Amino acid sequence: MPTKIIETVPNFSEGRRVEVVQAIVEAVRSTSGGARVLDISSDPDHNRSVLTMAGEEEQIRASILRLFEAALQHIDLRTHRGEHPRLGAVDVVPFVPVKGVAMADCVRLARSLGEEIAGRFQVPVYLYEEAATAEHRRNLAEIRKGEFEGLPRKMKDPLWAPDFGPSEPHPAAGATVIGGREFLIAFNVNLSTADVQIADRIARAIRHSSGGLRYCKAMGVILSERRIAQVSINMVNFKKTPLHRVVEMVKSEAARYGVNVVGSEIVGLVPQDALLAAAGFYLGLEDFHGSQVLENRLAEPGD
Amino acid sequence: MPTKIIETVPNFSEGRRVEVVQAIVEAVRSTSGGARVLDISSDPDHNRSVLTMAGEEEQIRASILRLFEAALQHIDLRTHRGEHPRLGAVDVVPFVPVKGVAMADCVRLARSLGEEIAGRFQVPVYLYEEAATAEHRRNLAEIRKGEFEGLPRKMKDPLWAPDFGPSEPHPAAGATVIGGREFLIAFNVNLSTADVQIADRIARAIRHSSGGLRYCKAMGVILSERRIAQVSINMVNFKKTPLHRVVEMVKSEAARYGVNVVGSEIVGLVPQDALLAAAGFYLGLEDFHGSQVLENRLAEPGD
């Protein structure tokens, strides 16, 4: 296993034409010296696909350049329709520090790769989140407002000049948003009630936007088959807002409605550190270090 | 990282002559195609050293043969004194299934390597724990009773004929005990009291020998510098008696003395699964699988 790992989760604007998705994924997967493709997920309603990849910086760089090449060859946003807001053929590319890598490294990668993409493909690039060059450009939703169709006008506004590349959108591929962010854990907590309003109230209590934990987004949903309500959570920085604090707060809020937590689930991937931190909290571990995990010791460079 | 991992923790009878320990360790470490040496710990009072190694079966086999070669060259038990009971120059060699390996594989390895060692070095070999060939030979302490000095007499008893090798001890190297066992986690729980009797009572409540959890050994000790009592625990099968159950039982027993758990520690290495199980229990995870851990996905064979 490489000792320095970056994750990237590029979103591209095709989720209906299976043969196009396959062609793009195959191009990325076969990149020589490229990153490991861990997951592919396409949504026909959104008309959009999400790739999850991980590897060392140079592998990530090679795979993302190949993705742009393939996406620009196959996608024309002038004929693209879908429910999910989008700005470009390759819509957004976040870099996530996973192991032996700092956020600063991901920001540096976002900037240098953003510049290279703008130059090579003539696609305007916006930097977002940790890589943003101004406060009003941190938030992806703000950058994407007006979408592909609104780009020619939006780009005339000096506040929305791109960070790299031409001052007009690429005719078919629009613009791209690139940046650095923390690992996102999709974490759902199931309740002993079918009343979605209770899940909603708990979600409001724990989430940042309504006064709760800083790096927590949440909403109430109903699992109709199991007939239980669920607090559906995005943990956007598990190092600062850890899993155990969210679970304990959900339990405490649920208690006032006479409701229990009946279970939870992690959707997709989770960094080992997030679970070690939960074990450490509940077991009360003092001075524990990840290198005490046997598998980690074996993965360290040899002696 | 290899996909099949066995751990071995051989104990050899030298912990005072630093140059001898170094020579033996260096021989093992430089074994061509050998296992990875993860830890070395020598105790002068015990006059004994413990090596922790891990690797695939063939690597383990090569390293253990090299260890016998080096130990027989340097150690003569006729002049060896120490507080820890011992039977041989290489005293005991357990094989532990860690990843992608079953206990049956470790038992098979113990038997075939035991036979090879007996033949090549003329050292009688006893099989113990999961590899034992009779119930009265499972327990290491029973096999070791009488120690090196008592071996000539003990071996005349048909109940104590060795599993492999000559029917008399090796003159300088005695006999060796080889077997298969589960991973041992050394886990200590610290209490909000300096009264070691409370730690002792809790230890008696949780340990198998006095009515407690099946795969738990425990005793009370005092940490004189920190002036706190500690329940010192050996978890001999964390899959069947998991960490969280031990911690929760210690908390519950401590409460009746008005004592709290103030922390805990894992001494040395711990398999990732033991901590994932604790996180899973406390977070209430449903359908969680180790392959959802990002690092594990990356360590899987490529696609």
Coordinates of C-alpha atoms in Angstrom, one line a residue:
Chain A
M1 CA 0.0 0.0 0.0
P2 CA 1.4 3.5 -0.9
T3 CA 2.3 5.5 2.2
K4 CA 0.8 8.8 0.7
I5 CA -2.8 8.5 -0.3
I6 CA -5.1 11.1 -1.9
E7 CA -8.7 10.4 -2.7
T8 CA -10.5 12.0 -5.6
V9 CA -14.2 11.9 -6.3
P10 CA -14.7 13.5 -9.8
N11 CA -18.3 14.0 -11.0
F12 CA -18.9 14.0 -14.7
S13 CA -22.1 14.9 -16.6
E14 CA -23.3 11.6 -18.1
G15 CA -25.4 9.0 -16.3
R16 CA -27.8 7.8 -19.0
R17 CA -25.8 6.6 -22.0
V18 CA -24.3 3.5 -20.6
E19 CA -21.8 3.1 -23.4
V20 CA -20.5 6.6 -22.9
V21 CA -20.1 6.1 -19.1
Q22 CA -18.3 2.8 -19.8
A23 CA -16.0 4.4 -22.4
I24 CA -15.0 7.2 -20.0
V25 CA -14.5 4.8 -17.0
E26 CA -12.5 2.4 -19.2
A27 CA -10.3 5.3 -20.3
V28 CA -9.6 6.3 -16.7
R29 CA -9.2 2.8 -15.5
S30 CA -6.6 2.0 -18.1
T31 CA -4.5 5.1 -17.5
S32 CA -0.9 4.1 -17.4
G33 CA 0.5 4.9 -13.9
G34 CA -3.0 6.0 -12.9
A35 CA -4.9 5.8 -9.6
R36 CA -7.0 2.9 -8.4
V37 CA -10.7 3.1 -9.3
L38 CA -12.6 2.1 -6.1
D39 CA -16.2 2.9 -7.0
I40 CA -18.4 4.0 -9.9
S41 CA -21.9 5.2 -9.4
S42 CA -24.2 6.6 -12.2
D43 CA -27.6 8.2 -11.7
P44 CA -29.9 8.5 -14.8
D45 CA -32.2 11.1 -13.2
H46 CA -29.3 13.3 -12.4
N47 CA -27.6 12.3 -15.7
R48 CA -24.4 12.2 -13.8
S49 CA -21.7 9.8 -12.7
V50 CA -19.3 9.8 -9.7
L51 CA -16.0 8.0 -9.7
T52 CA -14.1 7.3 -6.5
M53 CA -10.3 6.9 -6.9
A54 CA -7.3 6.8 -4.7
G55 CA -3.6 6.8 -5.1
E56 CA -0.4 8.9 -4.9
E57 CA -0.3 12.4 -6.3
E58 CA 1.2 11.5 -9.6
Q59 CA -1.3 8.7 -10.1
I60 CA -4.2 11.0 -9.4
R61 CA -2.8 13.6 -11.8
A62 CA -2.5 11.1 -14.6
S63 CA -6.1 9.7 -14.1
I64 CA -7.7 13.1 -13.9
L65 CA -6.0 14.4 -17.1
R66 CA -7.2 11.2 -18.8
L67 CA -10.8 11.8 -17.5
F68 CA -10.9 15.2 -19.0
E69 CA -9.6 13.9 -22.3
A70 CA -12.3 11.2 -22.4
A71 CA -15.1 13.4 -21.1
L72 CA -14.4 16.2 -23.6
Q73 CA -14.5 13.6 -26.4
H74 CA -17.9 12.2 -25.4
I75 CA -19.9 14.9 -23.6
D76 CA -21.6 18.0 -25.1
L77 CA -23.4 20.0 -22.4
R78 CA -25.4 21.9 -25.1
T79 CA -27.6 18.7 -25.3
H80 CA -27.3 17.6 -21.7
R81 CA -30.4 17.5 -19.4
G82 CA -30.6 16.3 -15.8
E83 CA -31.9 17.1 -12.4
H84 CA -28.6 17.7 -10.7
P85 CA -27.1 21.2 -11.2
R86 CA -23.9 21.2 -13.3
L87 CA -21.4 23.6 -14.8
G88 CA -19.2 21.3 -16.9
A89 CA -18.6 18.0 -18.7
V90 CA -16.3 17.2 -15.8
D91 CA -18.3 19.1 -13.3
V92 CA -16.3 19.0 -10.0
V93 CA -13.0 17.4 -8.9
P94 CA -12.3 17.3 -5.1
F95 CA -9.0 16.1 -3.7
V96 CA -9.1 14.6 -0.2
P97 CA -6.1 13.9 2.0
V98 CA -6.3 10.3 3.3
K99 CA -2.9 9.2 4.5
G100 CA 0.5 10.8 4.9
V101 CA -0.8 13.8 3.1
A102 CA -1.9 17.3 4.4
M103 CA -4.7 19.4 3.1
A104 CA -2.0 21.9 1.9
D105 CA -0.8 19.1 -0.5
C106 CA -4.3 18.7 -1.9
V107 CA -4.7 22.4 -2.3
R108 CA -1.4 22.6 -4.2
L109 CA -2.4 19.7 -6.4
A110 CA -5.8 21.4 -7.1
R111 CA -4.0 24.6 -8.2
S112 CA -1.3 23.1 -10.3
L113 CA -3.6 20.5 -12.0
G114 CA -6.3 23.2 -12.4
E115 CA -3.8 25.4 -14.3
E116 CA -2.7 22.5 -16.5
I117 CA -6.2 21.5 -17.3
A118 CA -7.2 25.0 -18.2
G119 CA -4.2 25.3 -20.5
R120 CA -4.4 21.9 -22.1
F121 CA -8.2 21.7 -22.7
Q122 CA -9.2 25.4 -22.8
V123 CA -11.7 24.8 -20.0
P124 CA -12.1 27.6 -17.4
V125 CA -11.3 26.4 -13.9
Y126 CA -12.7 27.6 -10.6
L127 CA -11.0 26.7 -7.3
Y128 CA -13.3 25.8 -4.4
E129 CA -13.5 24.9 -0.7
E130 CA -10.0 24.7 0.8
A131 CA -8.4 25.7 -2.6
A132 CA -10.7 28.8 -3.1
T133 CA -9.0 32.1 -3.8
A134 CA -11.8 34.2 -2.3
E135 CA -14.3 33.6 0.4
H136 CA -17.4 33.9 -1.9
R137 CA -15.9 31.1 -4.0
R138 CA -15.6 28.5 -1.3
N139 CA -19.1 27.1 -1.6
L140 CA -19.7 24.8 -4.6
A141 CA -23.4 25.7 -4.8
E142 CA -22.5 29.4 -5.2
I143 CA -20.1 28.7 -8.0
R144 CA -22.5 26.4 -9.8
K145 CA -25.5 28.9 -9.5
G146 CA -26.8 29.7 -13.0
E147 CA -25.4 26.4 -14.2
F148 CA -23.9 25.7 -17.7
E149 CA -26.5 27.8 -19.4
G150 CA -25.8 30.9 -17.3
L151 CA -22.0 30.7 -17.6
P152 CA -21.5 33.2 -20.5
R153 CA -23.2 35.9 -18.5
K154 CA -21.8 34.9 -15.1
M155 CA -18.3 34.9 -16.4
K156 CA -18.6 38.6 -17.5
D157 CA -18.9 39.5 -13.8
P158 CA -15.4 40.2 -12.5
L159 CA -16.4 38.5 -9.2
W160 CA -16.7 35.3 -11.2
A161 CA -13.7 35.4 -13.5
P162 CA -12.2 31.9 -13.5
D163 CA -9.0 31.1 -11.6
F164 CA -7.4 29.6 -14.7
G165 CA -8.1 29.5 -18.4
P166 CA -10.2 31.4 -20.9
S167 CA -12.7 34.1 -19.8
E168 CA -15.5 32.3 -21.7
P169 CA -16.9 28.9 -21.2
H170 CA -15.7 26.0 -23.3
P171 CA -18.5 25.7 -25.9
A172 CA -19.3 22.0 -25.2
A173 CA -17.6 21.4 -21.8
G174 CA -18.5 24.5 -19.9
A175 CA -16.3 25.1 -16.8
T176 CA -14.9 22.9 -14.1
V177 CA -14.6 23.3 -10.3
I178 CA -11.5 21.8 -8.6
G179 CA -10.5 22.0 -5.0
G180 CA -9.5 20.3 -1.7
R181 CA -11.8 19.1 1.0
E182 CA -11.9 16.7 3.9
F183 CA -13.1 13.1 3.5
L184 CA -16.9 12.9 3.6
I185 CA -18.5 10.1 5.6
A186 CA -22.1 9.2 4.8
F187 CA -23.5 8.0 8.1
N188 CA -27.1 7.2 8.9
V189 CA -28.7 6.6 12.3
N190 CA -31.9 4.6 12.5
L191 CA -34.6 5.3 15.1
S192 CA -37.2 3.2 16.8
T193 CA -40.0 5.3 15.3
A194 CA -41.7 5.7 11.9
D195 CA -42.3 9.4 12.6
V196 CA -40.1 11.3 10.2
Q197 CA -40.7 14.6 12.1
I198 CA -38.8 13.2 15.0
A199 CA -35.8 12.4 12.7
D200 CA -36.2 15.9 11.3
R201 CA -36.1 17.5 14.7
I202 CA -33.0 15.5 15.7
A203 CA -31.3 16.4 12.4
R204 CA -32.0 20.1 13.1
A205 CA -30.5 19.7 16.6
I206 CA -27.2 18.1 15.5
R207 CA -26.5 19.9 12.2
H208 CA -24.3 23.0 11.8
S209 CA -26.7 25.1 9.7
S210 CA -29.3 25.2 12.5
G211 CA -27.0 25.5 15.5
G212 CA -25.4 22.1 15.9
L213 CA -22.0 20.5 15.3
R214 CA -19.8 22.4 13.0
Y215 CA -18.9 19.7 10.5
C216 CA -22.2 17.9 10.4
K217 CA -25.0 18.1 7.8
A218 CA -28.2 16.2 8.5
M219 CA -31.8 15.6 7.5
G220 CA -34.7 13.3 8.4
V221 CA -35.8 10.7 6.0
I222 CA -38.2 7.7 6.1
L223 CA -37.1 4.2 5.2
S224 CA -40.5 3.1 3.9
E225 CA -39.7 -0.6 3.6
R226 CA -38.4 -0.9 7.1
R227 CA -41.0 1.6 8.3
I228 CA -38.4 3.5 10.4
A229 CA -37.3 7.1 10.4
Q230 CA -33.6 7.8 9.9
V231 CA -31.3 10.7 10.5
S232 CA -29.2 10.9 7.3
I233 CA -25.9 12.6 8.0
N234 CA -22.9 13.9 6.0
M235 CA -19.8 14.1 8.2
V236 CA -17.7 16.7 6.3
N237 CA -14.8 16.6 8.7
F238 CA -14.6 13.5 10.9
K239 CA -11.4 14.6 12.5
K240 CA -13.0 17.7 14.1
T241 CA -16.6 16.4 14.4
P242 CA -16.1 12.7 15.2
L243 CA -18.6 9.9 14.7
H244 CA -19.1 9.2 18.4
R245 CA -20.1 12.7 19.2
V246 CA -22.8 12.6 16.5
V247 CA -24.1 9.3 17.7
E248 CA -24.2 10.3 21.3
M249 CA -26.0 13.6 20.5
V250 CA -28.6 11.7 18.4
K251 CA -29.2 9.3 21.3
S252 CA -29.6 12.2 23.7
E253 CA -32.0 14.2 21.5
A254 CA -34.0 11.0 20.6
A255 CA -34.5 10.3 24.3
R256 CA -36.7 13.3 24.8
Y257 CA -39.2 11.8 22.3
G258 CA -39.0 8.4 24.0
V259 CA -37.2 7.1 20.9
N260 CA -34.1 4.8 20.8
V261 CA -31.3 4.4 18.3
V262 CA -31.8 1.0 16.8
G263 CA -28.8 1.0 14.5
S264 CA -26.6 2.9 12.1
E265 CA -24.9 2.5 8.8
I266 CA -21.8 3.8 7.0
V267 CA -22.6 4.2 3.3
G268 CA -19.6 3.5 1.1
L269 CA -16.0 4.0 2.4
V270 CA -14.7 5.3 5.7
P271 CA -11.1 6.0 6.6
Q272 CA -9.7 3.6 9.3
D273 CA -8.9 6.6 11.6
A274 CA -12.6 7.5 11.9
L275 CA -13.4 4.1 13.4
L276 CA -10.2 3.9 15.5
A277 CA -11.2 7.2 17.0
A278 CA -14.6 5.8 17.9
A279 CA -13.1 2.6 19.5
G280 CA -10.6 4.8 21.4
F281 CA -13.3 7.0 22.8
Y282 CA -15.6 4.3 24.0
L283 CA -12.8 2.0 25.3
G284 CA -11.1 5.0 27.0
L285 CA -7.8 4.3 25.3
E286 CA -4.8 6.4 26.5
D287 CA -1.8 7.0 24.3
F288 CA -3.1 4.8 21.6
H289 CA -1.4 5.1 18.2
G290 CA -2.5 3.8 14.8
S291 CA 0.9 2.0 14.4
Q292 CA -0.2 -0.4 17.1
V293 CA -2.6 -1.8 14.6
L294 CA -0.9 -4.9 13.3
E295 CA -2.0 -4.4 9.7
N296 CA -0.7 -0.9 9.8
R297 CA 2.7 -2.0 11.1
L298 CA 2.9 -4.5 8.3
A299 CA 2.1 -1.8 5.8
E300 CA 4.9 0.4 7.0
P301 CA 8.1 0.5 4.9
G302 CA 10.3 -2.5 5.7
D303 CA 13.3 -2.5 7.9
Chain B
M1 CA 0.7 -6.2 2.2
P2 CA 0.5 -9.9 1.8
T3 CA -3.1 -11.2 1.9
K4 CA -2.3 -14.2 4.1
I5 CA -0.6 -13.3 7.4
I6 CA 0.5 -15.5 10.3
E7 CA 2.0 -14.0 13.4
T8 CA 4.6 -15.8 15.5
V9 CA 6.0 -14.8 18.9
P10 CA 8.9 -17.1 19.7
N11 CA 10.5 -16.9 23.1
F12 CA 14.1 -17.8 23.5
S13 CA 16.2 -18.2 26.7
E14 CA 18.6 -15.3 26.7
G15 CA 17.8 -11.8 28.1
R16 CA 21.1 -10.8 29.7
R17 CA 24.0 -11.1 27.3
V18 CA 23.1 -8.3 24.9
E19 CA 25.6 -9.4 22.3
V20 CA 24.0 -12.9 22.2
V21 CA 20.5 -11.4 21.9
Q22 CA 21.7 -9.2 19.1
A23 CA 23.4 -12.0 17.3
I24 CA 20.3 -14.2 17.4
V25 CA 18.0 -11.3 16.3
E26 CA 20.4 -10.3 13.5
A27 CA 20.4 -13.9 12.2
V28 CA 16.6 -14.0 12.2
R29 CA 16.2 -10.5 10.7
S30 CA 18.6 -11.3 7.8
T31 CA 16.9 -14.6 6.9
S32 CA 16.6 -14.7 3.2
G33 CA 12.8 -14.8 2.3
G34 CA 12.1 -14.5 6.0
A35 CA 9.2 -12.9 8.0
R36 CA 9.1 -9.3 9.1
V37 CA 10.4 -8.7 12.7
L38 CA 7.9 -6.3 14.3
D39 CA 9.2 -6.2 17.9
I40 CA 12.0 -7.5 20.2
S41 CA 11.7 -7.4 23.9
S42 CA 14.3 -8.7 26.4
D43 CA 13.9 -9.2 30.1
P44 CA 17.1 -9.6 32.2
D45 CA 15.3 -10.8 35.3
H46 CA 13.5 -13.4 33.2
N47 CA 16.7 -14.0 31.2
R48 CA 14.5 -14.3 28.2
S49 CA 13.6 -12.5 24.9
V50 CA 10.4 -12.4 22.9
L51 CA 10.4 -11.8 19.1
T52 CA 7.2 -10.7 17.3
M53 CA 7.2 -11.5 13.6
A54 CA 4.6 -11.7 10.9
G55 CA 4.5 -12.9 7.3
E56 CA 3.3 -15.6 5.0
E57 CA 3.8 -19.3 5.9
E58 CA 7.0 -19.8 4.0
Q59 CA 8.5 -16.7 5.5
I60 CA 7.6 -17.8 9.0
R61 CA 9.0 -21.2 8.4
A62 CA 12.4 -19.8 7.1
S63 CA 12.7 -17.4 10.0
I64 CA 11.9 -20.0 12.7
L65 CA 14.4 -22.5 11.3
R66 CA 17.1 -19.7 11.3
L67 CA 16.1 -18.9 14.9
F68 CA 16.7 -22.5 16.0
E69 CA 20.1 -22.5 14.2
A70 CA 21.2 -19.3 16.0
A71 CA 19.8 -20.1 19.4
L72 CA 21.4 -23.6 19.5
Q73 CA 24.7 -22.0 18.5
H74 CA 24.7 -19.5 21.4
I75 CA 22.5 -20.8 24.3
D76 CA 23.4 -23.6 26.7
L77 CA 20.6 -24.1 29.2
R78 CA 23.0 -26.0 31.6
T79 CA 24.3 -22.6 32.6
H80 CA 21.1 -20.6 32.2
R81 CA 19.4 -19.0 35.2
G82 CA 16.3 -16.8 35.2
E83 CA 13.0 -16.2 36.9
H84 CA 10.8 -17.3 34.1
P85 CA 10.1 -21.0 33.7
R86 CA 11.7 -22.5 30.6
L87 CA 12.2 -25.9 28.9
G88 CA 14.4 -25.0 26.0
A89 CA 16.9 -22.7 24.3
V90 CA 14.0 -21.8 22.0
D91 CA 11.3 -22.2 24.6
V92 CA 8.0 -21.7 22.9
V93 CA 6.8 -20.9 19.4
P94 CA 3.1 -20.1 18.9
F95 CA 1.6 -19.5 15.4
V96 CA -1.3 -17.1 15.3
P97 CA -3.8 -16.6 12.4
V98 CA -4.0 -12.9 11.6
K99 CA -5.4 -12.5 8.1
G100 CA -6.7 -14.8 5.3
V101 CA -5.5 -17.8 7.4
A102 CA -7.5 -20.3 9.6
M103 CA -6.4 -21.8 12.9
A104 CA -6.2 -25.1 11.0
D105 CA -3.4 -23.6 8.8
C106 CA -1.5 -22.6 11.9
V107 CA -1.9 -26.1 13.5
R108 CA -0.7 -27.7 10.2
L109 CA 2.3 -25.4 10.2
A110 CA 3.1 -26.2 13.9
R111 CA 3.0 -29.9 13.2
S112 CA 5.1 -29.9 10.0
L113 CA 7.6 -27.4 11.3
G114 CA 7.8 -29.2 14.6
E115 CA 8.7 -32.4 12.8
E116 CA 11.3 -30.7 10.7
I117 CA 12.9 -29.0 13.7
A118 CA 13.0 -32.3 15.7
G119 CA 14.7 -34.0 12.8
R120 CA 17.1 -31.3 11.8
F121 CA 18.3 -30.2 15.3
Q122 CA 17.6 -33.3 17.4
V123 CA 15.4 -31.3 19.8
P124 CA 12.3 -33.0 21.2
V125 CA 9.1 -31.0 20.3
Y126 CA 5.8 -30.8 22.2
L127 CA 2.7 -29.5 20.5
Y128 CA 0.5 -27.3 22.6
E129 CA -2.8 -25.3 22.6
E130 CA -4.7 -25.8 19.3
A131 CA -2.0 -28.1 18.0
A132 CA -1.9 -30.4 21.1
T133 CA -2.3 -34.1 20.5
A134 CA -3.9 -34.8 23.9
E135 CA -6.0 -32.7 26.3
H136 CA -3.4 -32.8 29.1
R137 CA -0.8 -31.2 26.8
R138 CA -2.9 -28.2 25.7
N139 CA -1.7 -26.0 28.6
L140 CA 1.8 -24.6 28.2
A141 CA 2.3 -24.4 32.0
E142 CA 1.7 -28.1 32.4
I143 CA 4.2 -29.0 29.7
R144 CA 6.8 -26.7 31.2
K145 CA 6.3 -28.0 34.7
G146 CA 9.6 -29.4 36.1
E147 CA 11.5 -27.1 33.6
F148 CA 14.7 -27.9 31.7
E149 CA 16.2 -29.5 34.8
G150 CA 13.3 -31.9 35.2
L151 CA 13.1 -33.0 31.6
P152 CA 15.2 -36.2 31.7
R153 CA 12.9 -37.6 34.3
K154 CA 9.6 -36.2 32.9
M155 CA 10.3 -37.6 29.4
K156 CA 10.5 -41.1 30.8
D157 CA 6.8 -40.9 31.6
P158 CA 4.8 -42.2 28.6
L159 CA 2.3 -39.3 29.2
W160 CA 5.1 -36.9 28.4
A161 CA 6.8 -38.5 25.4
P162 CA 7.4 -35.7 22.9
D163 CA 5.4 -35.4 19.7
F164 CA 8.5 -35.4 17.6
G165 CA 12.2 -36.1 18.0
P166 CA 14.4 -38.0 20.4
S167 CA 13.0 -39.4 23.6
E168 CA 15.7 -37.6 25.7
P169 CA 16.3 -33.8 25.9
H170 CA 18.9 -32.1 23.8
P171 CA 21.8 -31.7 26.2
A172 CA 22.2 -27.9 25.8
A173 CA 18.9 -26.9 24.2
G174 CA 16.3 -29.0 26.2
A175 CA 13.0 -29.3 24.4
T176 CA 10.7 -26.9 22.5
V177 CA 7.0 -26.3 22.6
I178 CA 5.2 -25.4 19.3
G179 CA 1.6 -24.7 18.7
G180 CA -1.3 -22.6 17.4
R181 CA -3.2 -20.1 19.4
E182 CA -5.4 -17.0 18.8
F183 CA -4.0 -13.5 18.9
L184 CA -3.4 -12.3 22.4
I185 CA -4.3 -8.7 23.2
A186 CA -2.7 -7.2 26.3
F187 CA -5.3 -4.7 27.6
N188 CA -5.2 -2.8 30.9
V189 CA -8.0 -0.8 32.4
N190 CA -7.2 1.9 34.9
L191 CA -9.4 2.7 37.9
S192 CA -10.1 5.9 39.9
T193 CA -8.7 4.3 43.0
A194 CA -5.3 3.4 44.5
D195 CA -6.9 0.3 46.2
V196 CA -5.4 -2.7 44.5
Q197 CA -8.0 -5.0 46.3
I198 CA -10.7 -3.4 44.2
A199 CA -8.8 -4.1 41.0
D200 CA -8.3 -7.7 42.2
R201 CA -12.0 -8.2 42.9
I202 CA -12.9 -6.8 39.5
A203 CA -10.3 -9.1 37.9
R204 CA -11.9 -12.1 39.7
A205 CA -15.3 -11.1 38.4
I206 CA -14.4 -10.9 34.8
R207 CA -11.8 -13.7 34.3
H208 CA -12.6 -17.2 33.1
S209 CA -10.8 -19.0 35.9
S210 CA -13.1 -17.7 38.6
G211 CA -16.4 -17.7 36.7
G212 CA -16.1 -14.8 34.3
L213 CA -15.7 -14.4 30.5
R214 CA -14.4 -17.4 28.7
Y215 CA -11.4 -15.9 26.9
C216 CA -10.3 -13.4 29.5
K217 CA -7.4 -13.7 32.0
A218 CA -7.0 -10.9 34.5
M219 CA -5.3 -9.7 37.7
G220 CA -5.2 -6.6 39.8
V221 CA -2.0 -4.5 39.9
I222 CA -0.9 -1.2 41.3
L223 CA 0.7 1.5 39.1
S224 CA 2.8 3.0 41.9
E225 CA 3.9 6.2 40.0
R226 CA 0.4 7.1 39.0
R227 CA -1.0 5.8 42.3
I228 CA -3.9 4.0 40.6
A229 CA -5.0 0.5 40.6
Q230 CA -5.3 -1.4 37.3
V231 CA -7.1 -4.4 36.0
S232 CA -4.4 -6.1 33.8
I233 CA -6.0 -8.3 31.2
N234 CA -5.0 -10.8 28.6
M235 CA -7.6 -11.2 26.0
V236 CA -6.8 -14.7 24.5
N237 CA -9.6 -14.7 21.9
F238 CA -10.9 -11.3 21.0
K239 CA -13.2 -12.7 18.4
K240 CA -15.3 -14.6 21.0
T241 CA -14.7 -12.4 24.0
P242 CA -14.5 -8.9 22.5
L243 CA -12.9 -5.7 24.1
H244 CA -16.2 -3.9 24.5
R245 CA -17.7 -6.7 26.7
V246 CA -14.7 -6.7 29.0
V247 CA -14.7 -2.9 29.4
E248 CA -18.4 -2.7 30.0
M249 CA -18.1 -5.5 32.6
V250 CA -15.2 -3.7 34.4
K251 CA -17.3 -0.5 34.5
S252 CA -20.3 -2.3 35.9
E253 CA -18.3 -4.1 38.6
A254 CA -16.3 -1.0 39.5
A255 CA -19.5 0.9 40.0
R256 CA -20.4 -1.1 43.1
Y257 CA -17.2 0.2 44.8
G258 CA -18.0 3.8 43.7
V259 CA -15.0 3.6 41.3
N260 CA -14.8 4.7 37.7
V261 CA -12.8 3.6 34.8
V262 CA -10.3 6.5 34.1
G263 CA -8.7 5.0 31.0
S264 CA -7.3 2.0 29.3
E265 CA -4.3 0.9 27.3
I266 CA -3.4 -1.6 24.7
V267 CA 0.1 -2.9 25.2
G268 CA 1.8 -3.7 21.9
L269 CA 0.0 -4.7 18.8
V270 CA -3.7 -5.3 18.2
P271 CA -5.5 -6.6 15.1
Q272 CA -7.6 -4.0 13.3
D273 CA -10.7 -6.3 13.6
A274 CA -10.6 -6.0 17.4
L275 CA -11.0 -2.2 17.2
L276 CA -13.5 -2.2 14.3
A277 CA -15.6 -4.6 16.4
A278 CA -15.5 -2.1 19.3
A279 CA -16.4 0.8 17.0
G280 CA -19.2 -1.2 15.5
F281 CA -20.7 -2.2 18.8
Y282 CA -20.8 1.3 20.3
L283 CA -21.9 3.1 17.1
G284 CA -24.5 0.4 16.5
L285 CA -23.3 -0.3 12.9
E286 CA -25.5 -2.6 10.8
D287 CA -24.1 -4.6 8.0
F288 CA -20.6 -3.1 8.3
H289 CA -17.8 -4.9 6.6
G290 CA -14.0 -4.4 6.9
S291 CA -13.8 -3.8 3.1
Q292 CA -15.6 -0.5 3.7
V293 CA -12.4 0.8 5.4
L294 CA -10.6 2.8 2.7
E295 CA -7.2 1.5 3.6
N296 CA -8.4 -2.1 3.4
R297 CA -9.9 -1.5 -0.1
L298 CA -6.6 -0.1 -1.2
A299 CA -4.7 -3.1 0.2
E300 CA -6.9 -5.6 -1.8
P301 CA -5.5 -7.1 -4.9
G302 CA -5.8 -4.7 -7.8
D303 CA -8.4 -4.7 -10.6

